[in-house]
GROMACS .gro file of C-alpha atoms in nm:
model
  334
    1MET     CA    1   0.000   0.002   0.000
    2SER     CA    2   0.146   0.335  -0.098
    3PRO     CA    3   0.159   0.578   0.198
    4THR     CA    4  -0.060   0.887   0.198
    5ASN     CA    5   0.065   1.169   0.417
    6ALA     CA    6  -0.091   1.473   0.576
    7PHE     CA    7  -0.454   1.376   0.612
    8ARG     CA    8  -0.688   1.489   0.887
    9ALA     CA    9  -0.808   1.270   1.167
   10MET     CA   10  -0.983   1.317   1.502
   11ARG     CA   11  -0.724   1.145   1.717
   12ILE     CA   12  -0.779   1.045   2.078
   13GLN     CA   13  -0.483   1.072   2.314
   14ASN     CA   14  -0.447   0.960   2.678
   15ASP     CA   15  -0.096   1.033   2.816
   16PRO     CA   16   0.066   1.237   3.088
   17ALA     CA   17  -0.075   1.552   2.926
   18GLY     CA   18  -0.427   1.415   2.988
   19TYR     CA   19  -0.719   1.268   2.791
   20ARG     CA   20  -0.811   1.465   2.480
   21SER     CA   21  -0.933   1.445   2.125
   22SER     CA   22  -0.840   1.687   1.850
   23ILE     CA   23  -0.793   1.716   1.477
   24GLU     CA   24  -0.444   1.612   1.388
   25THR     CA   25  -0.245   1.558   1.070
   26MET     CA   26  -0.105   1.210   1.018
   27GLY     CA   27  -0.003   0.961   0.747
   28THR     CA   28  -0.130   0.623   0.653
   29ASP     CA   29   0.194   0.466   0.772
   30ALA     CA   30   0.076   0.554   1.129
   31LEU     CA   31  -0.259   0.377   1.099
   32THR     CA   32  -0.323   0.042   1.274
   33PRO     CA   33  -0.255  -0.266   1.048
   34GLY     CA   34  -0.507  -0.402   0.803
   35GLN     CA   35  -0.533  -0.529   0.447
   36VAL     CA   36  -0.772  -0.265   0.304
   37LEU     CA   37  -0.687   0.107   0.285
   38VAL     CA   38  -1.006   0.315   0.241
   39GLN     CA   39  -1.049   0.681   0.160
   40ALA     CA   40  -1.334   0.771   0.397
   41ALA     CA   41  -1.631   0.951   0.270
   42TRP     CA   42  -1.877   0.928   0.558
   43SER     CA   43  -1.904   0.827   0.919
   44SER     CA   44  -2.170   0.863   1.191
   45VAL     CA   45  -2.209   0.957   1.555
   46ASN     CA   46  -2.310   0.694   1.811
   47TYR     CA   47  -2.333   0.712   2.184
   48LYS     CA   48  -2.004   0.517   2.217
   49ASP     CA   49  -1.840   0.777   1.995
   50ALA     CA   50  -1.943   1.060   2.230
   51LEU     CA   51  -1.812   0.862   2.529
   52ALA     CA   52  -1.484   0.792   2.353
   53GLY     CA   53  -1.435   1.146   2.226
   54THR     CA   54  -1.490   1.305   2.564
   55GLY     CA   55  -1.335   1.039   2.786
   56LYS     CA   56  -1.656   0.994   2.982
   57GLY     CA   57  -1.663   0.628   2.908
   58LYS     CA   58  -1.389   0.368   2.884
   59ILE     CA   59  -1.422   0.271   2.520
   60LEU     CA   60  -1.067   0.274   2.383
   61ARG     CA   61  -0.846  -0.015   2.490
   62GLN     CA   62  -0.526   0.144   2.352
   63TYR     CA   63  -0.403   0.492   2.263
   64PRO     CA   64  -0.366   0.687   2.054
   65LEU     CA   65  -0.646   0.593   1.816
   66ASN     CA   66  -0.872   0.772   1.568
   67GLY     CA   67  -1.231   0.790   1.686
   68GLY     CA   68  -1.540   0.674   1.503
   69ILE     CA   69  -1.690   0.322   1.518
   70ASP     CA   70  -1.838   0.348   1.172
   71VAL     CA   71  -1.690   0.432   0.833
   72ALA     CA   72  -1.782   0.417   0.460
   73GLY     CA   73  -1.567   0.497   0.157
   74HIS     CA   74  -1.374   0.372  -0.135
   75VAL     CA   75  -1.083   0.127  -0.143
   76VAL     CA   76  -0.759   0.294  -0.251
   77ALA     CA   77  -0.535  -0.011  -0.197
   78SER     CA   78  -0.570  -0.366  -0.084
   79THR     CA   79  -0.356  -0.673  -0.026
   80ASP     CA   80  -0.674  -0.887  -0.010
   81PRO     CA   81  -0.784  -0.997  -0.364
   82ALA     CA   82  -1.150  -0.967  -0.250
   83PHE     CA   83  -1.117  -0.591  -0.272
   84ARG     CA   84  -1.007  -0.366  -0.556
   85GLU     CA   85  -0.925  -0.003  -0.595
   86GLY     CA   86  -1.244   0.201  -0.627
   87ASP     CA   87  -1.474  -0.054  -0.446
   88ALA     CA   88  -1.737   0.109  -0.217
   89VAL     CA   89  -1.718  -0.051   0.125
   90LEU     CA   90  -1.835  -0.002   0.485
   91CYS     CA   91  -1.736  -0.120   0.828
   92THR     CA   92  -1.921  -0.087   1.160
   93GLY     CA   93  -1.793  -0.180   1.501
   94SER     CA   94  -1.528  -0.454   1.455
   95GLY     CA   95  -1.284  -0.287   1.690
   96LEU     CA   96  -1.293   0.053   1.528
   97SER     CA   97  -1.215   0.321   1.791
   98GLU     CA   98  -1.155   0.044   2.042
   99THR     CA   99  -0.851  -0.150   1.938
  100ARG     CA  100  -0.786   0.004   1.593
  101ASP     CA  101  -0.818   0.341   1.420
  102GLY     CA  102  -1.171   0.432   1.339
  103GLY     CA  103  -1.371   0.631   1.088
  104TYR     CA  104  -1.313   0.989   1.205
  105ALA     CA  105  -1.028   1.030   0.955
  106GLU     CA  106  -0.984   1.088   0.584
  107TYR     CA  107  -0.826   0.743   0.557
  108ALA     CA  108  -0.885   0.419   0.745
  109ARG     CA  109  -0.703   0.090   0.726
  110LEU     CA  110  -0.950  -0.193   0.772
  111ASP     CA  111  -0.923  -0.573   0.845
  112ALA     CA  112  -1.056  -0.734   0.527
  113SER     CA  113  -1.251  -0.991   0.734
  114TRP     CA  114  -1.476  -0.710   0.864
  115THR     CA  115  -1.492  -0.495   0.554
  116ILE     CA  116  -1.828  -0.526   0.385
  117PRO     CA  117  -1.892  -0.440   0.015
  118LEU     CA  118  -2.154  -0.170  -0.017
  119PRO     CA  119  -2.465  -0.356  -0.129
  120PRO     CA  120  -2.667  -0.242  -0.424
  121GLY     CA  121  -2.960  -0.027  -0.304
  122LEU     CA  122  -2.753   0.179  -0.055
  123THR     CA  123  -2.540   0.487  -0.104
  124LEU     CA  124  -2.236   0.547   0.119
  125ARG     CA  125  -2.418   0.819   0.296
  126GLU     CA  126  -2.726   0.605   0.354
  127SER     CA  127  -2.508   0.328   0.499
  128MET     CA  128  -2.385   0.563   0.761
  129ILE     CA  129  -2.724   0.705   0.840
  130LEU     CA  130  -2.785   0.344   0.925
  131GLY     CA  131  -2.442   0.266   1.072
  132THR     CA  132  -2.409   0.071   1.393
  133ALA     CA  133  -2.752   0.200   1.502
  134GLY     CA  134  -2.939   0.058   1.206
  135PHE     CA  135  -2.729  -0.257   1.199
  136THR     CA  136  -2.817  -0.316   1.575
  137ALA     CA  137  -3.188  -0.271   1.513
  138ALA     CA  138  -3.173  -0.503   1.213
  139LEU     CA  139  -2.966  -0.764   1.412
  140ALA     CA  140  -3.233  -0.753   1.681
  141LEU     CA  141  -3.510  -0.818   1.422
  142LEU     CA  142  -3.310  -1.107   1.274
  143ARG     CA  143  -3.249  -1.266   1.610
  144MET     CA  144  -3.614  -1.222   1.710
  145GLN     CA  145  -3.737  -1.378   1.384
  146ASP     CA  146  -3.489  -1.668   1.424
  147ASN     CA  147  -3.660  -1.720   1.757
  148ARG     CA  148  -4.008  -1.736   1.586
  149GLN     CA  149  -4.122  -1.381   1.639
  150THR     CA  150  -4.404  -1.295   1.392
  151PRO     CA  151  -4.638  -0.999   1.358
  152ALA     CA  152  -4.923  -1.220   1.468
  153ILE     CA  153  -4.788  -1.249   1.820
  154GLY     CA  154  -4.856  -0.880   1.878
  155PRO     CA  155  -4.704  -0.531   1.845
  156ILE     CA  156  -4.333  -0.460   1.913
  157ALA     CA  157  -4.260  -0.201   2.178
  158VAL     CA  158  -3.952   0.006   2.102
  159THR     CA  159  -3.807   0.190   2.405
  160GLY     CA  160  -3.585   0.498   2.372
  161ALA     CA  161  -3.779   0.544   2.047
  162SER     CA  162  -3.656   0.904   2.000
  163GLY     CA  163  -3.292   0.794   1.974
  164GLY     CA  164  -3.111   0.684   1.664
  165VAL     CA  165  -3.154   0.311   1.724
  166GLY     CA  166  -3.515   0.366   1.819
  167GLN     CA  167  -3.609   0.572   1.511
  168LEU     CA  168  -3.439   0.323   1.276
  169ALA     CA  169  -3.602   0.034   1.453
  170ILE     CA  170  -3.945   0.188   1.410
  171ASP     CA  171  -3.888   0.222   1.038
  172ILE     CA  172  -3.720  -0.125   0.995
  173PHE     CA  173  -3.974  -0.319   1.202
  174SER     CA  174  -4.276  -0.151   1.039
  175ARG     CA  175  -4.124  -0.207   0.696
  176ALA     CA  176  -4.094  -0.581   0.790
  177GLY     CA  177  -4.463  -0.595   0.868
  178TYR     CA  178  -4.474  -0.540   1.244
  179GLU     CA  179  -4.699  -0.309   1.431
  180VAL     CA  180  -4.471  -0.078   1.636
  181HIS     CA  181  -4.550   0.100   1.963
  182ALA     CA  182  -4.289   0.369   2.040
  183ILE     CA  183  -4.206   0.441   2.400
  184SER     CA  184  -4.030   0.773   2.465
  185GLY     CA  185  -4.002   1.038   2.732
  186LYS     CA  186  -4.014   1.308   2.454
  187ALA     CA  187  -4.382   1.358   2.378
  188ASP     CA  188  -4.305   1.647   2.150
  189HIS     CA  189  -4.155   1.405   1.904
  190PHE     CA  190  -4.462   1.169   1.889
  191ASP     CA  191  -4.577   1.313   1.554
  192PHE     CA  192  -4.239   1.252   1.406
  193LEU     CA  193  -4.224   0.888   1.540
  194ARG     CA  194  -4.566   0.822   1.390
  195SER     CA  195  -4.447   0.954   1.053
  196LEU     CA  196  -4.172   0.682   1.068
  197GLY     CA  197  -4.427   0.405   1.111
  198ALA     CA  198  -4.522   0.393   1.479
  199SER     CA  199  -4.886   0.303   1.516
  200GLN     CA  200  -4.891   0.414   1.885
  201CYS     CA  201  -4.670   0.635   2.095
  202ILE     CA  202  -4.648   0.594   2.469
  203ASP     CA  203  -4.509   0.847   2.714
  204ARG     CA  204  -4.264   0.664   2.939
  205HIS     CA  205  -4.346   0.909   3.214
  206GLN     CA  206  -4.708   0.796   3.206
  207LEU     CA  207  -4.630   0.425   3.160
  208ALA     CA  208  -4.736   0.269   3.489
  209PHE     CA  209  -4.605  -0.080   3.560
  210SER     CA  210  -4.802  -0.285   3.810
  211GLY     CA  211  -4.493  -0.443   3.973
  212LYS     CA  212  -4.659  -0.787   3.947
  213PRO     CA  213  -4.456  -1.083   3.833
  214MET     CA  214  -4.709  -1.129   3.550
  215ASP     CA  215  -4.950  -0.889   3.400
  216SER     CA  216  -5.193  -0.879   3.104
  217ALA     CA  217  -5.002  -0.931   2.785
  218ARG     CA  218  -4.970  -0.598   2.594
  219PHE     CA  219  -4.682  -0.647   2.351
  220GLY     CA  220  -4.578  -0.931   2.132
  221GLY     CA  221  -4.212  -0.845   2.190
  222ALA     CA  222  -3.984  -0.552   2.246
  223LEU     CA  223  -3.659  -0.388   2.138
  224ASP     CA  224  -3.523  -0.224   2.455
  225ASN     CA  225  -3.255   0.045   2.445
  226VAL     CA  226  -3.308   0.137   2.806
  227GLY     CA  227  -3.259  -0.151   3.051
  228GLY     CA  228  -3.304  -0.095   3.423
  229PRO     CA  229  -3.666  -0.049   3.548
  230MET     CA  230  -3.797  -0.021   3.193
  231LEU     CA  231  -3.678  -0.369   3.104
  232ALA     CA  232  -3.808  -0.507   3.429
  233GLY     CA  233  -4.152  -0.349   3.368
  234LEU     CA  234  -4.180  -0.474   3.008
  235LEU     CA  235  -4.111  -0.843   3.078
  236PRO     CA  236  -4.447  -0.909   3.253
  237LEU     CA  237  -4.631  -0.750   2.954
  238ILE     CA  238  -4.496  -0.971   2.682
  239ALA     CA  239  -4.719  -1.218   2.514
  240PRO     CA  240  -4.648  -1.597   2.520
  241TYR     CA  241  -4.333  -1.688   2.330
  242GLY     CA  242  -4.252  -1.318   2.246
  243ASN     CA  243  -3.903  -1.195   2.244
  244VAL     CA  244  -3.730  -0.898   2.419
  245ALA     CA  245  -3.412  -0.790   2.247
  246ILE     CA  246  -3.198  -0.575   2.469
  247CYS     CA  247  -2.926  -0.352   2.317
  248GLY     CA  248  -2.884  -0.053   2.550
  249ASN     CA  249  -2.859   0.056   2.919
  250ALA     CA  250  -2.954   0.420   2.921
  251GLY     CA  251  -3.183   0.346   3.224
  252GLY     CA  252  -2.923   0.134   3.410
  253ILE     CA  253  -2.729  -0.188   3.382
  254ALA     CA  254  -2.929  -0.378   3.650
  255PHE     CA  255  -3.290  -0.480   3.650
  256ASP     CA  256  -3.514  -0.651   3.907
  257SER     CA  257  -3.739  -0.922   3.773
  258THR     CA  258  -3.868  -1.267   3.836
  259VAL     CA  259  -3.848  -1.592   3.634
  260MET     CA  260  -4.227  -1.602   3.583
  261PRO     CA  261  -4.235  -1.439   3.228
  262PHE     CA  262  -3.983  -1.690   3.117
  263ILE     CA  263  -4.119  -2.010   3.264
  264ILE     CA  264  -4.494  -1.939   3.234
  265ARG     CA  265  -4.511  -1.758   2.899
  266GLY     CA  266  -4.192  -1.877   2.741
  267VAL     CA  267  -4.063  -1.519   2.689
  268SER     CA  268  -3.702  -1.498   2.565
  269LEU     CA  269  -3.456  -1.228   2.649
  270LEU     CA  270  -3.209  -1.183   2.363
  271GLY     CA  271  -2.879  -0.994   2.404
  272ILE     CA  272  -2.788  -0.781   2.101
  273ALA     CA  273  -2.410  -0.720   2.074
  274SER     CA  274  -2.343  -0.579   1.727
  275ALA     CA  275  -1.973  -0.517   1.746
  276GLY     CA  276  -1.853  -0.873   1.710
  277THR     CA  277  -2.122  -1.013   1.483
  278ALA     CA  278  -2.004  -1.292   1.259
  279ARG     CA  279  -1.925  -1.195   0.903
  280ASP     CA  280  -2.188  -1.404   0.736
  281LEU     CA  281  -2.458  -1.240   0.956
  282ARG     CA  282  -2.312  -0.896   0.881
  283GLU     CA  283  -2.335  -0.952   0.507
  284SER     CA  284  -2.690  -1.094   0.537
  285ILE     CA  285  -2.810  -0.802   0.748
  286TRP     CA  286  -2.657  -0.537   0.519
  287GLN     CA  287  -2.818  -0.704   0.222
  288ARG     CA  288  -3.157  -0.686   0.398
  289LEU     CA  289  -3.096  -0.322   0.497
  290ALA     CA  290  -3.033  -0.241   0.131
  291ASP     CA  291  -3.345  -0.429   0.021
  292ASP     CA  292  -3.668  -0.535   0.200
  293TRP     CA  293  -3.565  -0.391   0.539
  294LYS     CA  294  -3.440  -0.059   0.403
  295PRO     CA  295  -3.600   0.220   0.607
  296ARG     CA  296  -3.828   0.441   0.407
  297HIS     CA  297  -3.737   0.764   0.590
  298LEU     CA  298  -3.353   0.774   0.606
  299ASP     CA  299  -3.330   1.136   0.498
  300ARG     CA  300  -3.579   1.236   0.772
  301ILE     CA  301  -3.395   1.034   1.035
  302ALA     CA  302  -3.057   1.198   0.939
  303THR     CA  303  -3.131   1.519   1.131
  304ASP     CA  304  -2.779   1.657   1.125
  305GLU     CA  305  -2.465   1.648   0.899
  306VAL     CA  306  -2.137   1.770   1.037
  307THR     CA  307  -1.761   1.786   0.971
  308LEU     CA  308  -1.487   1.647   1.184
  309GLU     CA  309  -1.429   1.983   1.347
  310GLN     CA  310  -1.794   1.998   1.464
  311LEU     CA  311  -1.784   1.668   1.647
  312PRO     CA  312  -1.699   1.796   1.998
  313ALA     CA  313  -2.022   2.000   2.012
  314VAL     CA  314  -2.220   1.696   1.884
  315PHE     CA  315  -2.072   1.477   2.160
  316GLU     CA  316  -2.167   1.726   2.430
  317ARG     CA  317  -2.532   1.750   2.301
  318MET     CA  318  -2.560   1.371   2.282
  319LEU     CA  319  -2.433   1.313   2.633
  320ALA     CA  320  -2.662   1.583   2.768
  321GLY     CA  321  -2.962   1.402   2.610
  322GLN     CA  322  -3.022   1.676   2.358
  323SER     CA  323  -2.959   1.482   2.038
  324PHE     CA  324  -3.230   1.367   1.810
  325GLY     CA  325  -3.221   1.128   1.520
  326ARG     CA  326  -2.894   1.040   1.343
  327THR     CA  327  -2.594   1.257   1.279
  328VAL     CA  328  -2.380   1.174   0.979
  329VAL     CA  329  -2.025   1.300   0.947
  330ARG     CA  330  -1.893   1.421   0.612
  331VAL     CA  331  -1.528   1.305   0.620
  332GLY     CA  332  -1.446   1.343   0.250
  333GLY     CA  333  -1.606   1.357  -0.085
  334GLY     CA  334  -1.855   1.088  -0.195
   0.00000   0.00000   0.00000
C-alpha cells in the first residue's frame, strides 16, 4: 500500500498531558494494520463515539487511536484480492475506535474480514445514516425472527424510541410488517415517530407498571434500548413466546425481575451485541438493509450532518440528552 501523508483525523490521546481528542495531521503509515486502505467519505455519531471522544466512558483499549466506530468510503489499496481499488465498502464496530483506528479520519485501514462491500440499493451516505444503530436494530429483528417472532404475536414495543436506534427500529420493524408501539419520554416527538411508522406512541413518564410478576399481555415483543426498570416493567407485559431484544442501558445496567415471564409464558430475552457479529450475519443483514428492510425515511432520520471539526459539540449535546435522530459525518467527498 502506498503511503498517504498529511490527512486529517480526530485522534484520541491519553498520556501524561491528559485525555483529549483533537484534529491532527497524520499519514497512513501511522494507521493500525489491516489489508484494506479506504479513503473515507462518511461516518456517523453513536453514543459510544461521544463517550470515547470526551473520555466519559472507557471505550478505547489502547492509545492513541482515531475515533469513530463506523466508516464508509472507497478502497484505494488492498492486499486482499476480494477488494479492488475503487470498491465502495463499509465497516461498523469490529474494533474501530476500540483496538484500531476508526472512521473519524480521511483514511482508514481496515481488516478485510470485517470490511463489507456496499450492497446495491444503498449509497455510502445512507449506509452511515444506518451505521451501527441501524445494524443493531436489524440484528435484533433477525434474532427475534430466528426465535419465531411474527407480527401475529402482537405489536413490538420500542423503548428509547426518539434515539437513533429507536427511530431506525421503528422504520425497519414496520417495513418488515410489524406493528410498532414507540415508548419515549419526549412527547413533543410523537408526531415524528408516527411519521416513521409507529402506530402508537407511549409517554414513558405515564407508563405505569404494576410491579406484578405477571400482567396482562400487551406487547408481542420489544426492542429495549433502556434497560433498568424499563426492562423489568416490560417483561411481565410480553405475550407468550414473545422476544425482548436488549441492546442498551440508558436506564441502568441492573434490573429486578422474576423468572415468571420466562417459565410461564416462554418469553425470551435476547442480548444484541453488534460489534462482534459474525461476518456471514453482517453480510446478510446489510443485504436486507439495502433491500426489503431498508428504512423508508432515512433522509428524515438523518437530522444533522457535520464535519470532523464540529464533532465535539455534537458529543456534548448527545451526552446531555439533547440529540435527536442520526448525525452523519462528512469526512471526505462521496
